[in-house]
Amino acid sequence: MFRGLDRTKFWRLSSGRYVEDIARNLAEDCKYEHPACSLIMDPSDPIWAKDMTEDERNGIKSFKRQSVSPLPDDLATLLHTYRDKKSFEEIEAHNIRLKYSPTNQPDHHWVKRSIDDCLNVLRINFFGRKEITEQDYMKRVWICIDKCFDGTDITVTSGESACKAVSDRLNAQRTIPCITSMERKYVGAKMDLLFRNLDYELGVAEAKKSRRR
């Protein structure tokens, strides 16, 4: 397979080496069927650290990486209107005056609703309670994160959902059979919030009762 490749189309790294040559070297050492034999590379797989430098692997990871969009100017302007409000009463009065349509202005409505939720946490003296569970924090304090994704393609699952990403981290040094056999897989931990899009896990949230935990 590797002999028939067109070298003019090889992926040249900043180090001057070619990805296809590195994959071929690994494939030649394989004792088990490995994606490298089919020119499939996952730079997070620790097997590649034996033949590639960290800079080379980071170069592959960052290739055509999607950037995070900046906060829209109209939302930044809305948040800045709260800067001169110093007291609970001032913030509450300012928030009451704001009127946004959940349908036509969902982002602005989310900001207003989130601040309403924060004000209510203070109004009922939530942090003064003797007993507060992690789920209380999720329902009262961090509910704004859940509501942030209403109406989007991202689904938020609550209630201690098992996280594949955590499982991946626990199994970071576990590699596909190649030169050695595969180790036993660890199961992922359960999270308070799990963010998904289709079959992809995008992030998690975990509430803690105190900073000491």
Short mmCIF file of C-alpha atoms in Angstrom, two decimals:
data_model
loop_
_atom_site.label_atom_id
_atom_site.label_comp_id
_atom_site.label_asym_id
_atom_site.label_seq_id
_atom_site.Cartn_x
_atom_site.Cartn_y
_atom_site.Cartn_z
CA MET A 1 0.00 0.00 0.00
CA PHE A 2 2.64 2.52 1.04
CA ARG A 3 4.75 1.89 -2.06
CA GLY A 4 1.94 3.08 -4.32
CA LEU A 5 1.51 6.47 -2.64
CA ASP A 6 2.30 9.69 -4.50
CA ARG A 7 5.03 11.44 -2.48
CA THR A 8 4.10 14.81 -3.98
CA LYS A 9 0.84 14.61 -1.99
CA PHE A 10 2.40 13.68 1.35
CA TRP A 11 1.59 15.77 4.42
CA ARG A 12 4.76 17.61 5.37
CA LEU A 13 5.06 18.60 9.04
CA SER A 14 6.89 21.68 10.35
CA SER A 15 9.77 19.39 11.33
CA GLY A 16 10.27 18.45 7.68
CA ARG A 17 9.10 14.88 8.17
CA TYR A 18 6.10 13.38 6.40
CA VAL A 19 3.08 11.86 8.14
CA GLU A 20 2.89 9.00 5.66
CA ASP A 21 6.50 8.00 6.35
CA ILE A 22 5.86 7.99 10.11
CA ALA A 23 2.72 5.88 9.62
CA ARG A 24 4.64 3.42 7.45
CA ASN A 25 7.36 3.01 10.08
CA LEU A 26 4.76 2.20 12.73
CA ALA A 27 2.83 -0.13 10.42
CA GLU A 28 6.00 -2.12 9.76
CA ASP A 29 6.43 -2.69 13.52
CA CYS A 30 2.82 -3.75 14.12
CA LYS A 31 2.08 -7.22 15.42
CA TYR A 32 -1.66 -6.52 15.41
CA GLU A 33 -3.96 -4.84 12.92
CA HIS A 34 -3.75 -1.08 13.60
CA PRO A 35 -5.30 2.01 11.89
CA ALA A 36 -1.77 3.06 10.88
CA CYS A 37 -1.80 0.18 8.41
CA SER A 38 -4.66 2.01 6.65
CA LEU A 39 -3.07 5.47 7.01
CA ILE A 40 -5.45 6.45 9.82
CA MET A 41 -3.85 8.57 12.52
CA ASP A 42 -5.14 9.66 15.93
CA PRO A 43 -2.44 11.91 17.45
CA SER A 44 -3.99 11.45 20.91
CA ASP A 45 -3.15 7.72 20.75
CA PRO A 46 -0.02 7.32 22.93
CA ILE A 47 1.49 4.89 20.41
CA TRP A 48 2.38 7.86 18.19
CA ALA A 49 4.42 9.51 20.95
CA LYS A 50 7.11 6.89 20.34
CA ASP A 51 7.74 8.08 16.80
CA MET A 52 6.58 11.72 16.86
CA THR A 53 7.55 14.76 18.88
CA GLU A 54 4.95 16.68 20.88
CA ASP A 55 5.21 19.60 18.44
CA GLU A 56 4.50 17.28 15.52
CA ARG A 57 1.44 15.79 17.21
CA ASN A 58 0.18 19.22 18.26
CA GLY A 59 0.60 20.41 14.68
CA ILE A 60 -1.74 17.66 13.50
CA LYS A 61 -4.25 18.34 16.30
CA SER A 62 -4.38 22.06 15.51
CA PHE A 63 -4.64 21.65 11.72
CA LYS A 64 -7.78 23.51 10.55
CA ARG A 65 -8.97 23.80 14.15
CA GLN A 66 -12.29 25.59 14.56
CA SER A 67 -12.05 28.88 16.43
CA VAL A 68 -14.55 30.05 19.05
CA SER A 69 -16.65 32.97 17.87
CA PRO A 70 -16.39 36.16 19.93
CA LEU A 71 -19.33 37.42 21.96
CA PRO A 72 -21.70 39.36 19.63
CA ASP A 73 -21.52 43.13 20.09
CA ASP A 74 -25.21 43.43 20.99
CA LEU A 75 -24.83 40.92 23.85
CA ALA A 76 -21.67 42.60 25.07
CA THR A 77 -23.55 45.92 25.06
CA LEU A 78 -26.40 44.36 27.06
CA LEU A 79 -24.03 42.98 29.71
CA HIS A 80 -22.28 46.34 29.99
CA THR A 81 -25.58 47.98 31.00
CA TYR A 82 -25.26 46.19 34.36
CA ARG A 83 -21.80 47.56 35.15
CA ASP A 84 -22.95 50.65 37.03
CA LYS A 85 -25.57 48.77 39.08
CA LYS A 86 -24.12 48.38 42.58
CA SER A 87 -26.98 47.02 44.69
CA PHE A 88 -29.45 44.16 44.51
CA GLU A 89 -32.31 46.62 44.09
CA GLU A 90 -30.62 48.44 41.20
CA ILE A 91 -29.91 45.21 39.33
CA GLU A 92 -33.44 43.94 39.93
CA ALA A 93 -35.04 47.20 38.76
CA HIS A 94 -32.84 47.29 35.66
CA ASN A 95 -33.64 43.68 34.80
CA ILE A 96 -37.40 44.26 35.17
CA ARG A 97 -37.23 47.09 32.63
CA LEU A 98 -35.65 44.87 29.99
CA LYS A 99 -38.07 43.21 27.57
CA TYR A 100 -36.87 40.57 25.12
CA SER A 101 -38.76 38.07 23.00
CA PRO A 102 -37.84 34.42 23.69
CA THR A 103 -38.58 33.66 20.04
CA ASN A 104 -36.99 36.61 18.24
CA GLN A 105 -34.25 37.48 20.75
CA PRO A 106 -33.39 34.17 22.47
CA ASP A 107 -29.85 35.15 23.49
CA HIS A 108 -30.93 38.44 25.09
CA HIS A 109 -33.82 36.66 26.77
CA TRP A 110 -31.40 34.05 28.18
CA VAL A 111 -29.19 36.78 29.69
CA LYS A 112 -32.17 38.46 31.35
CA ARG A 113 -33.59 35.13 32.59
CA SER A 114 -30.20 34.02 33.93
CA ILE A 115 -29.82 37.20 35.94
CA ASP A 116 -33.40 36.72 37.22
CA ASP A 117 -32.38 33.25 38.43
CA CYS A 118 -29.26 34.65 40.12
CA LEU A 119 -31.29 37.34 41.86
CA ASN A 120 -33.72 34.74 43.11
CA VAL A 121 -30.87 32.67 44.57
CA LEU A 122 -29.86 35.70 46.61
CA ARG A 123 -33.46 36.66 47.43
CA ILE A 124 -34.21 33.32 49.09
CA ASN A 125 -30.79 33.23 50.83
CA PHE A 126 -29.96 29.95 49.11
CA PHE A 127 -26.35 29.94 50.31
CA GLY A 128 -27.50 30.37 53.89
CA ARG A 129 -29.10 26.94 53.98
CA LYS A 130 -27.56 24.35 56.28
CA GLU A 131 -27.94 21.48 53.82
CA ILE A 132 -27.23 21.98 50.11
CA THR A 133 -26.71 19.07 47.74
CA GLU A 134 -24.95 19.06 44.39
CA GLN A 135 -28.30 18.72 42.67
CA ASP A 136 -29.50 21.82 44.54
CA TYR A 137 -26.60 23.73 43.01
CA MET A 138 -27.47 22.42 39.55
CA LYS A 139 -31.15 23.36 39.89
CA ARG A 140 -30.65 26.75 41.51
CA VAL A 141 -27.23 28.14 40.60
CA TRP A 142 -26.13 26.50 37.36
CA ILE A 143 -29.52 26.18 35.69
CA CYS A 144 -28.46 29.01 33.37
CA ILE A 145 -25.98 26.65 31.69
CA ASP A 146 -28.71 24.11 30.97
CA LYS A 147 -31.08 26.77 29.62
CA CYS A 148 -28.33 28.33 27.48
CA PHE A 149 -28.71 25.55 24.92
CA ASP A 150 -32.50 25.70 24.59
CA GLY A 151 -33.44 25.77 20.92
CA THR A 152 -30.00 24.65 19.70
CA ASP A 153 -28.69 21.40 18.23
CA ILE A 154 -26.92 20.67 21.53
CA THR A 155 -28.79 18.52 24.02
CA VAL A 156 -28.10 18.76 27.75
CA THR A 157 -28.63 15.65 29.85
CA SER A 158 -28.73 15.98 33.63
CA GLY A 159 -28.89 13.50 36.47
CA GLU A 160 -25.47 11.81 36.64
CA SER A 161 -25.07 10.71 33.03
CA ALA A 162 -22.08 8.51 32.22
CA CYS A 163 -19.46 10.43 30.27
CA LYS A 164 -17.53 8.89 27.39
CA ALA A 165 -14.95 11.68 27.50
CA VAL A 166 -14.00 10.78 31.07
CA SER A 167 -13.69 7.17 30.01
CA ASP A 168 -11.39 8.29 27.20
CA ARG A 169 -9.21 10.19 29.67
CA LEU A 170 -8.98 7.21 32.02
CA ASN A 171 -8.01 5.08 29.06
CA ALA A 172 -5.61 7.65 27.57
CA GLN A 173 -2.67 5.25 27.76
CA ARG A 174 -4.74 2.35 26.45
CA THR A 175 -3.95 1.86 22.79
CA ILE A 176 -5.32 -0.26 19.98
CA PRO A 177 -3.45 -3.57 19.64
CA CYS A 178 -0.32 -2.82 17.73
CA ILE A 179 3.04 -3.84 19.11
CA THR A 180 1.47 -4.94 22.40
CA SER A 181 -2.00 -6.26 23.29
CA MET A 182 -4.86 -4.04 24.48
CA GLU A 183 -5.36 -3.29 28.18
CA ARG A 184 -8.69 -3.53 29.99
CA LYS A 185 -10.99 -0.54 29.47
CA TYR A 186 -12.15 1.70 32.34
CA VAL A 187 -15.74 2.96 32.55
CA GLY A 188 -16.38 6.72 32.53
CA ALA A 189 -17.56 8.64 35.58
CA LYS A 190 -21.06 10.10 35.88
CA MET A 191 -21.49 13.85 35.41
CA ASP A 192 -24.15 16.33 36.52
CA LEU A 193 -24.54 17.74 33.00
CA LEU A 194 -23.53 16.14 29.73
CA PHE A 195 -23.58 18.10 26.46
CA ARG A 196 -24.10 16.19 23.21
CA ASN A 197 -24.65 16.80 19.53
CA LEU A 198 -25.77 13.68 17.72
CA ASP A 199 -23.28 10.98 18.83
CA TYR A 200 -20.59 13.46 19.91
CA GLU A 201 -19.92 14.54 23.49
CA LEU A 202 -18.98 18.21 23.57
CA GLY A 203 -18.52 18.84 27.29
CA VAL A 204 -19.61 18.16 30.85
CA ALA A 205 -20.42 20.06 34.03
CA GLU A 206 -19.89 18.81 37.58
CA ALA A 207 -21.16 20.71 40.62
CA LYS A 208 -19.23 20.73 43.89
CA LYS A 209 -20.57 21.64 47.30
CA SER A 210 -17.43 23.52 48.31
CA ARG A 211 -13.98 24.41 47.02
CA ARG A 212 -12.41 22.02 49.49
CA ARG A 213 -13.88 19.01 47.76
#
